[in-house]
CSV table of N, CA, C and O in Angstrom, one decimal:
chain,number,residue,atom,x,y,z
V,645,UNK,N,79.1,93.0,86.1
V,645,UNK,CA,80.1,93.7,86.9
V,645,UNK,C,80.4,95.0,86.2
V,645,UNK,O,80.7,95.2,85.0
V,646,UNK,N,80.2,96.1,87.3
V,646,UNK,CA,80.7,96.9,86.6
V,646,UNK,C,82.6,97.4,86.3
V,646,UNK,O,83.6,97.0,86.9
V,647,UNK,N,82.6,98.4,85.3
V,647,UNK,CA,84.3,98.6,84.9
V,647,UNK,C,84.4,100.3,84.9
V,647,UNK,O,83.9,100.7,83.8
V,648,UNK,N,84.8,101.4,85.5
V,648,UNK,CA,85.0,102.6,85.1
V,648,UNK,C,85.9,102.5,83.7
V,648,UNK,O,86.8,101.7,83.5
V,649,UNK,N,85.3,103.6,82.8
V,649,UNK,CA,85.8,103.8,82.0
V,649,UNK,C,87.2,104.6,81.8
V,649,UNK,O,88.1,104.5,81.0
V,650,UNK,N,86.9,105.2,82.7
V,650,UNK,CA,88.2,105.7,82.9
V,650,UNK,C,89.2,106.0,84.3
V,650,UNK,O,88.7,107.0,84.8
V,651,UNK,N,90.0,105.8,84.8
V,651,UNK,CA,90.7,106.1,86.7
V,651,UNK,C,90.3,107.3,87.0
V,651,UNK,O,89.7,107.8,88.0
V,652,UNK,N,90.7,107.9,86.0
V,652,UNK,CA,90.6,109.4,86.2
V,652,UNK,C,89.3,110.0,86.6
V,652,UNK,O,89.3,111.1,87.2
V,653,UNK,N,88.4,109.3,86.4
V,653,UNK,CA,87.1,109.4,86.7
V,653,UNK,C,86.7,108.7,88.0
V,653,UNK,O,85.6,108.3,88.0
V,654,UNK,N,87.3,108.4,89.0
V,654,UNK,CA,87.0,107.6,90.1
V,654,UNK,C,87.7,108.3,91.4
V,654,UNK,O,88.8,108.0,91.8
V,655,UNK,N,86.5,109.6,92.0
V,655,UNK,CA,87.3,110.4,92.4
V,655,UNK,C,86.6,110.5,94.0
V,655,UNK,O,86.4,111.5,94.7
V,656,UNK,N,86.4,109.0,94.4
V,656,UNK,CA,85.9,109.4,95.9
V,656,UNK,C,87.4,109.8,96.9
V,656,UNK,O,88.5,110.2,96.5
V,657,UNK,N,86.9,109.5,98.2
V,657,UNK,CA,87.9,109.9,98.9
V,657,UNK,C,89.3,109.0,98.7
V,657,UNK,O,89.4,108.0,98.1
V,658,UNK,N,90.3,109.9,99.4
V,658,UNK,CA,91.5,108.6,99.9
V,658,UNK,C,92.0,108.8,101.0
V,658,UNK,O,93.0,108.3,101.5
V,659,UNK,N,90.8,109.8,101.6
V,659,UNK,CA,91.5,109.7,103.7
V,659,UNK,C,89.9,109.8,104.1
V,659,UNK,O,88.9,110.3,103.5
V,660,UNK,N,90.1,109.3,105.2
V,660,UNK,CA,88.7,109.7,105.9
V,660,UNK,C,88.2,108.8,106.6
V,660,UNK,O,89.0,107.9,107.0
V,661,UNK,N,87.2,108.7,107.0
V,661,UNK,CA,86.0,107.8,107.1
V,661,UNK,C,85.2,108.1,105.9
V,661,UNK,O,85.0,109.1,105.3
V,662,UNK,N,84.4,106.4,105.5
V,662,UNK,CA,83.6,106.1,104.4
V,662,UNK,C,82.9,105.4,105.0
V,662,UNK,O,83.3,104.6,105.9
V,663,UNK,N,81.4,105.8,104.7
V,663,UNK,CA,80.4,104.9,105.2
V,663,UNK,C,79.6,104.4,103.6
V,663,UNK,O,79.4,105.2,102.7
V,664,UNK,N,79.4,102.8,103.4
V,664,UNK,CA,79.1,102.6,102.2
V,664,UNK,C,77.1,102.1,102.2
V,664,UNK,O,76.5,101.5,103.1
V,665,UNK,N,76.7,102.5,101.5
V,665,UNK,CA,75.4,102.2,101.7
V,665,UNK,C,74.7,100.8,101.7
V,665,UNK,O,75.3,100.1,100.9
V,666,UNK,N,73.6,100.1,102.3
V,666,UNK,CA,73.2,99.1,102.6
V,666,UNK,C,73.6,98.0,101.5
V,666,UNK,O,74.2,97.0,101.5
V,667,UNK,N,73.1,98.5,100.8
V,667,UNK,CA,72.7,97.6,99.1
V,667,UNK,C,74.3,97.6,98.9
V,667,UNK,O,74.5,96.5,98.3
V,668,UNK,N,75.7,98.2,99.0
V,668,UNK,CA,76.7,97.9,99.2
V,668,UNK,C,77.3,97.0,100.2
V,668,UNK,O,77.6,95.9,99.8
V,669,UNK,N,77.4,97.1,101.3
V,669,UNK,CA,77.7,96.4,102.0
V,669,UNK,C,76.7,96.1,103.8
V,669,UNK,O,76.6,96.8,104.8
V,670,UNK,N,76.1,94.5,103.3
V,670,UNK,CA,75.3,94.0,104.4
V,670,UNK,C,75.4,93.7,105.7
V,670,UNK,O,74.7,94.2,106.6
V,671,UNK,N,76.5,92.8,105.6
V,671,UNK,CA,77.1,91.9,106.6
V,671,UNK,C,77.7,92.5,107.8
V,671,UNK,O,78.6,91.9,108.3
V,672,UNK,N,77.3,93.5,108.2
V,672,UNK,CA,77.9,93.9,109.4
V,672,UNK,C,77.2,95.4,109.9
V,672,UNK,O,77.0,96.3,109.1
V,673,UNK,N,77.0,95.4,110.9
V,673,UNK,CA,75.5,97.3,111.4
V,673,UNK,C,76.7,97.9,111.1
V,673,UNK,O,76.5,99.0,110.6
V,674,UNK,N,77.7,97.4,111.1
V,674,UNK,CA,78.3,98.9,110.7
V,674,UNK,C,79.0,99.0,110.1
V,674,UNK,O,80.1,98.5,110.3
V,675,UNK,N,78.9,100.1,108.5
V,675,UNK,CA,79.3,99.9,107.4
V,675,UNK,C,80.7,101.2,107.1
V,675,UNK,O,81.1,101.5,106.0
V,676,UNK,N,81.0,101.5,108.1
V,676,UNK,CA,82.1,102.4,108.4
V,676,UNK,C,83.1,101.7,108.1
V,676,UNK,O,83.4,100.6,108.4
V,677,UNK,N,84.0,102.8,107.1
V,677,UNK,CA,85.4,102.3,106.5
V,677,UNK,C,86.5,103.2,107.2
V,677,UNK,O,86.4,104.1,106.4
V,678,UNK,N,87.2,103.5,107.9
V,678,UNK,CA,88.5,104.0,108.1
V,678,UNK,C,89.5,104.3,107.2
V,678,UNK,O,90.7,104.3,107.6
V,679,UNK,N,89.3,104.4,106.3
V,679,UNK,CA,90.9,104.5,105.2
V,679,UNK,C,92.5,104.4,105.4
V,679,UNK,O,93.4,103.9,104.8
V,680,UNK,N,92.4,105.3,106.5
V,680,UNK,CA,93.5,105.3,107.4
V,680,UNK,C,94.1,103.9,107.8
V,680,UNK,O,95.3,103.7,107.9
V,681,UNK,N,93.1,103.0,108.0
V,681,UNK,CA,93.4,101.5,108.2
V,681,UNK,C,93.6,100.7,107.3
V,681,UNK,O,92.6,100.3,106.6
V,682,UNK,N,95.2,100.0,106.9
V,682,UNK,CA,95.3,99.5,105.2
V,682,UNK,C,94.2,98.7,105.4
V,682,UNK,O,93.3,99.0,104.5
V,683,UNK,N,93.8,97.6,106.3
V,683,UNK,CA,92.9,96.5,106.1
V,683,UNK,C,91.5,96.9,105.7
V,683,UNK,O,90.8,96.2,104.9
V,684,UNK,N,91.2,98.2,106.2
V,684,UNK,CA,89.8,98.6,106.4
V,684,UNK,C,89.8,99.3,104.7
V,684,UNK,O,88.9,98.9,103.9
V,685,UNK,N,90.6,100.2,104.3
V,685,UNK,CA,91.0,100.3,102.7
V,685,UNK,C,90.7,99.4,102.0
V,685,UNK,O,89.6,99.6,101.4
V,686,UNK,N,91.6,97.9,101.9
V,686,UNK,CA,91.1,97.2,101.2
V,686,UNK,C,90.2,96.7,101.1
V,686,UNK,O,89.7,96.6,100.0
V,687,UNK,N,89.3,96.1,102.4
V,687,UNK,CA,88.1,95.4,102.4
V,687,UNK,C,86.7,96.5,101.3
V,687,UNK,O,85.8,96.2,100.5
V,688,UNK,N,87.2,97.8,102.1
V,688,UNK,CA,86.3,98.4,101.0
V,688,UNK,C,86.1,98.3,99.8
V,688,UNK,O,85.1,98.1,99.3
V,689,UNK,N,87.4,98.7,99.1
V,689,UNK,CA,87.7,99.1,97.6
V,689,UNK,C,87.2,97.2,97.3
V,689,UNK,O,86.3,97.0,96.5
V,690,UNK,N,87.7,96.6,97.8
V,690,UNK,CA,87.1,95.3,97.6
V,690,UNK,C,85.8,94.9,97.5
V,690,UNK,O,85.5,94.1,96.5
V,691,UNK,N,85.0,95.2,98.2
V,691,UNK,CA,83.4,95.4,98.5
V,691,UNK,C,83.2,96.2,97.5
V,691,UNK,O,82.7,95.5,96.5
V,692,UNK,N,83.4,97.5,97.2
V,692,UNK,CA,82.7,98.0,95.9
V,692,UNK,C,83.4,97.6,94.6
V,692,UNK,O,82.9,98.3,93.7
V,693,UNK,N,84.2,96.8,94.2
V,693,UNK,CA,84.4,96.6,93.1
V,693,UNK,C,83.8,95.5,92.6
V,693,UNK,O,83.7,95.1,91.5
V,694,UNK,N,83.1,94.8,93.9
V,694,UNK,CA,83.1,92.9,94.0
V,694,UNK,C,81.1,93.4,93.5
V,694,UNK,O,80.4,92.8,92.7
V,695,UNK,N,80.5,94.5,94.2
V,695,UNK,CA,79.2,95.0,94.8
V,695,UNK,C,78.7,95.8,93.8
V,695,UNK,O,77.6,95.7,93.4
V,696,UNK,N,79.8,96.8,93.1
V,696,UNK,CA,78.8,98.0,92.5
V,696,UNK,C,77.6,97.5,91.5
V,696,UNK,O,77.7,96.4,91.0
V,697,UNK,N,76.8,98.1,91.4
V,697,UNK,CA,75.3,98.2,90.3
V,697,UNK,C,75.4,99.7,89.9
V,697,UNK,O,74.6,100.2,89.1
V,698,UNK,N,76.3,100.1,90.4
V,698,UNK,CA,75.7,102.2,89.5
V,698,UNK,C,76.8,102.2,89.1
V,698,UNK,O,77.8,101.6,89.7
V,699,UNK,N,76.9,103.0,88.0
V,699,UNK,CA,78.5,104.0,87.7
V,699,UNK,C,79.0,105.0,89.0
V,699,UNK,O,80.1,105.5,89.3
V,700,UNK,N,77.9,105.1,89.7
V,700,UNK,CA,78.3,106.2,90.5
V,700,UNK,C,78.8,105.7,92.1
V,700,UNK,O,79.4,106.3,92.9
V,701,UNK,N,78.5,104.3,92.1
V,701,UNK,CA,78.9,103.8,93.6
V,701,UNK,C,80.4,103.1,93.3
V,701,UNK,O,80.9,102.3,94.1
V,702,UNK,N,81.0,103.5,92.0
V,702,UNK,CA,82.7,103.5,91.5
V,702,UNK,C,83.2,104.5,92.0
V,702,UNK,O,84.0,104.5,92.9
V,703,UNK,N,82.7,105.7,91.2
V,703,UNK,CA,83.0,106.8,91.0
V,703,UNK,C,83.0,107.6,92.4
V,703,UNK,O,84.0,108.3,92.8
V,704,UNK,N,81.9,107.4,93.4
V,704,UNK,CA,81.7,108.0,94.6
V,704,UNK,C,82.4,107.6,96.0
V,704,UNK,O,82.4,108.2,97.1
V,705,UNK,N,83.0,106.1,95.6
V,705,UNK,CA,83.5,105.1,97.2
V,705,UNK,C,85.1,104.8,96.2
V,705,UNK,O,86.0,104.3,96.8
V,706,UNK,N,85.2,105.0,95.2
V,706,UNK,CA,86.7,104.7,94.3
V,706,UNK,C,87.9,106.0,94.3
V,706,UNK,O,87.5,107.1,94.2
V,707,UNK,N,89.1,105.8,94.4
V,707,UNK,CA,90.0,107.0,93.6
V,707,UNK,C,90.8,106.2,93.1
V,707,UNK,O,91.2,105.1,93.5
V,708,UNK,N,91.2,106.8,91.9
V,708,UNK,CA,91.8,106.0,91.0
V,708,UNK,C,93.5,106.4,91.4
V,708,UNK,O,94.5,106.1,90.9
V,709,UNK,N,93.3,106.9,92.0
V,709,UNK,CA,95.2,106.8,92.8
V,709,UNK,C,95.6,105.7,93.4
V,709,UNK,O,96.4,104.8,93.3
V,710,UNK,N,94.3,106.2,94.4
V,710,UNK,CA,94.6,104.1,95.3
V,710,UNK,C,94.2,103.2,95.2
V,710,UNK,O,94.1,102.3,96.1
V,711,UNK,N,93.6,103.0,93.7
V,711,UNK,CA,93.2,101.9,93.4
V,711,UNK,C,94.5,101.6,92.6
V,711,UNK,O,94.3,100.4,92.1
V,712,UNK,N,95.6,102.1,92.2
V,712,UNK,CA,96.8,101.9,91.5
V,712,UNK,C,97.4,101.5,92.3
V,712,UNK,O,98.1,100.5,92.0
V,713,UNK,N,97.4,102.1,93.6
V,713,UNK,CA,98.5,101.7,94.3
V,713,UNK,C,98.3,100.4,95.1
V,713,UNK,O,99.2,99.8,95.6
V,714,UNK,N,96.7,99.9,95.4
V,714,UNK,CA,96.7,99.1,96.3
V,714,UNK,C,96.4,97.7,95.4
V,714,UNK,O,96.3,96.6,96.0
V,715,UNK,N,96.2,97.7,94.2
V,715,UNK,CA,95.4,96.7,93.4
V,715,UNK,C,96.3,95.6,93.3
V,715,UNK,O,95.9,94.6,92.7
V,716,UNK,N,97.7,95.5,93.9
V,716,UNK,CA,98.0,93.9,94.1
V,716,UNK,C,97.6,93.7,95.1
V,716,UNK,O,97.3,92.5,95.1
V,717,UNK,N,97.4,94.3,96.3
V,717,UNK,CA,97.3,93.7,97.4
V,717,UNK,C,95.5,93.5,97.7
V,717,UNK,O,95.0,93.3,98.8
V,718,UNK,N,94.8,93.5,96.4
V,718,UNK,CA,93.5,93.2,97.1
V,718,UNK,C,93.1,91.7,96.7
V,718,UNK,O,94.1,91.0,96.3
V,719,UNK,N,92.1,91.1,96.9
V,719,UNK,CA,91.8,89.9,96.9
V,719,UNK,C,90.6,90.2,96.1
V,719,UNK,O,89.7,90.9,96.7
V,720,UNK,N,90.2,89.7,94.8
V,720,UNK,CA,89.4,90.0,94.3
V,720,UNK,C,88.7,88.6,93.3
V,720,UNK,O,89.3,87.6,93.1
V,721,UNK,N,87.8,88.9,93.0
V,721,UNK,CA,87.4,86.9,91.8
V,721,UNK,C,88.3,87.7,90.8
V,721,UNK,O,88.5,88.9,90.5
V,722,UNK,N,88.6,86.3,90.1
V,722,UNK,CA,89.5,86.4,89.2
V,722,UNK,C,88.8,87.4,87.8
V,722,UNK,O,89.4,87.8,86.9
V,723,UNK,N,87.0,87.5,88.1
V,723,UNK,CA,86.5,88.0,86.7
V,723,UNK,C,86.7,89.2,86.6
V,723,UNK,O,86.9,89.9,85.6
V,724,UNK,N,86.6,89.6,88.1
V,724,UNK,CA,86.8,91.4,88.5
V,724,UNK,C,87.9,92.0,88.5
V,724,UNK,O,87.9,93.2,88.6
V,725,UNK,N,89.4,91.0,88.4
V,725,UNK,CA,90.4,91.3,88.4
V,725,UNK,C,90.7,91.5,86.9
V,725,UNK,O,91.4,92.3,86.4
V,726,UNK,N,89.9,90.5,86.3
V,726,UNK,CA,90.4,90.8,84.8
V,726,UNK,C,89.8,91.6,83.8
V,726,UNK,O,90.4,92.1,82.8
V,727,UNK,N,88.1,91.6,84.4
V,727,UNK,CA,87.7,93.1,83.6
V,727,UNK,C,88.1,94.3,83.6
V,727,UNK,O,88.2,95.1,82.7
V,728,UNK,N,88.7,94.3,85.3
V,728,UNK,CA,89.7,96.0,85.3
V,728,UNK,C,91.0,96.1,84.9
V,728,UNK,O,91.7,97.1,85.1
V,729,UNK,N,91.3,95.0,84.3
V,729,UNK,CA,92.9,95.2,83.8
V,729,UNK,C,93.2,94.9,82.6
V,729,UNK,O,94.3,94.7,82.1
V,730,UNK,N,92.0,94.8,82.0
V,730,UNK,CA,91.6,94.5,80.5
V,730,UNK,C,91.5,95.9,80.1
V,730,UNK,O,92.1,96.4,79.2
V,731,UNK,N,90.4,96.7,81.3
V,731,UNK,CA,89.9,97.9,80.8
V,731,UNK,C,91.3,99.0,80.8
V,731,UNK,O,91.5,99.9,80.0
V,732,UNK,N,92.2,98.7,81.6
V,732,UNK,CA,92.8,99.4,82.8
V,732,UNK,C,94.1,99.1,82.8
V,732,UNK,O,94.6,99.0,83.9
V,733,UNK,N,95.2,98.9,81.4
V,733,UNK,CA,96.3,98.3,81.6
V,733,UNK,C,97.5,98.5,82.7
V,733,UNK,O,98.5,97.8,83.1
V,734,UNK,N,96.9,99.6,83.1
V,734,UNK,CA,97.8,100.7,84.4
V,734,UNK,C,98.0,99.6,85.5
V,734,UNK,O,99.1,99.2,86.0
V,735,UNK,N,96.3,99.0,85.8
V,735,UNK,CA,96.5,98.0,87.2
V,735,UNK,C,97.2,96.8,86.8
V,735,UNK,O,98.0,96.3,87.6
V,736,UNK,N,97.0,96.3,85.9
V,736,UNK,CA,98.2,95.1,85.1
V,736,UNK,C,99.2,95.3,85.7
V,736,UNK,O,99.6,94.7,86.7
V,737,UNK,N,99.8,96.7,85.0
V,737,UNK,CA,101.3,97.0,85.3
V,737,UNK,C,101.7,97.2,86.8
V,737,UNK,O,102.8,96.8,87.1
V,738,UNK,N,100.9,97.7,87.6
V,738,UNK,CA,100.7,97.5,89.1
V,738,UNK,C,100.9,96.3,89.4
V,738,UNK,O,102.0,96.2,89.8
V,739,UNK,N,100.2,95.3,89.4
V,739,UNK,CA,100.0,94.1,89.6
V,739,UNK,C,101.6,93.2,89.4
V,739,UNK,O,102.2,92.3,90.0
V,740,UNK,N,102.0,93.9,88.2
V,740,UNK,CA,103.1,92.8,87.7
V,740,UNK,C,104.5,93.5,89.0
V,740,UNK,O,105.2,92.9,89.8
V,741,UNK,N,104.5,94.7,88.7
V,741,UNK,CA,106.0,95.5,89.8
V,741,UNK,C,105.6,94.8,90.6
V,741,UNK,O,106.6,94.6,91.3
V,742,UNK,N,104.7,94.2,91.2
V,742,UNK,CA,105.1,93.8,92.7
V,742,UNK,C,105.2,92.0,93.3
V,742,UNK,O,105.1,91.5,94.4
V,743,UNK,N,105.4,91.4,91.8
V,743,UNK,CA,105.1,90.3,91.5
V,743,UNK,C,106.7,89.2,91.3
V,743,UNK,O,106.6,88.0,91.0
């Protein structure tokens, strides 16, 4: 699994439409994210944290604003939750204010 080394480095969009590529996400013809939609937000940022293989499919589908702001509310395995908050004490502290 991958871990950005740093947030600040994770500078894809935080409005828009996102379309994520195949080898990202399978399960469905159509791989369109809405951001605008909290659900559709999370499922993604979910999907590529759960999915990535590149540094760059973090860095390109990630922003490290709303991954602060959204990271209690995502649903993640417990290994992916703990490599980024090992790496990442920021989302810890996220995690805990809303706990």
């Amino acid at each position: 699994m991958l871990v950005a080394v740093s947030l600040a480095d994770l500078r894809g969009p935080a409005q828009g439409k996102v379309e994520l590529p195949l080898r990202l996400f399978w399960s469905s013809p159509d791989r369109t994210f809405d951001l605008g939609k909290p659900f559709m937000l999370r499922s993604l940022y979910e999907t590529v944290l759960r999915e990535a293989s590149r540094p760059e499919d973090l860095t390109t589908y990630l922003n490290g604003d709303t991954l602060v702001t959204i990271w209690a509310d995502l649903y993640l395995p417990k290994g992916v939750r703990q490599a980024w908050e090992d790496q990442h004490p920021d989302l810890r502290a996220a995690r805990a204010a809303v706990a």
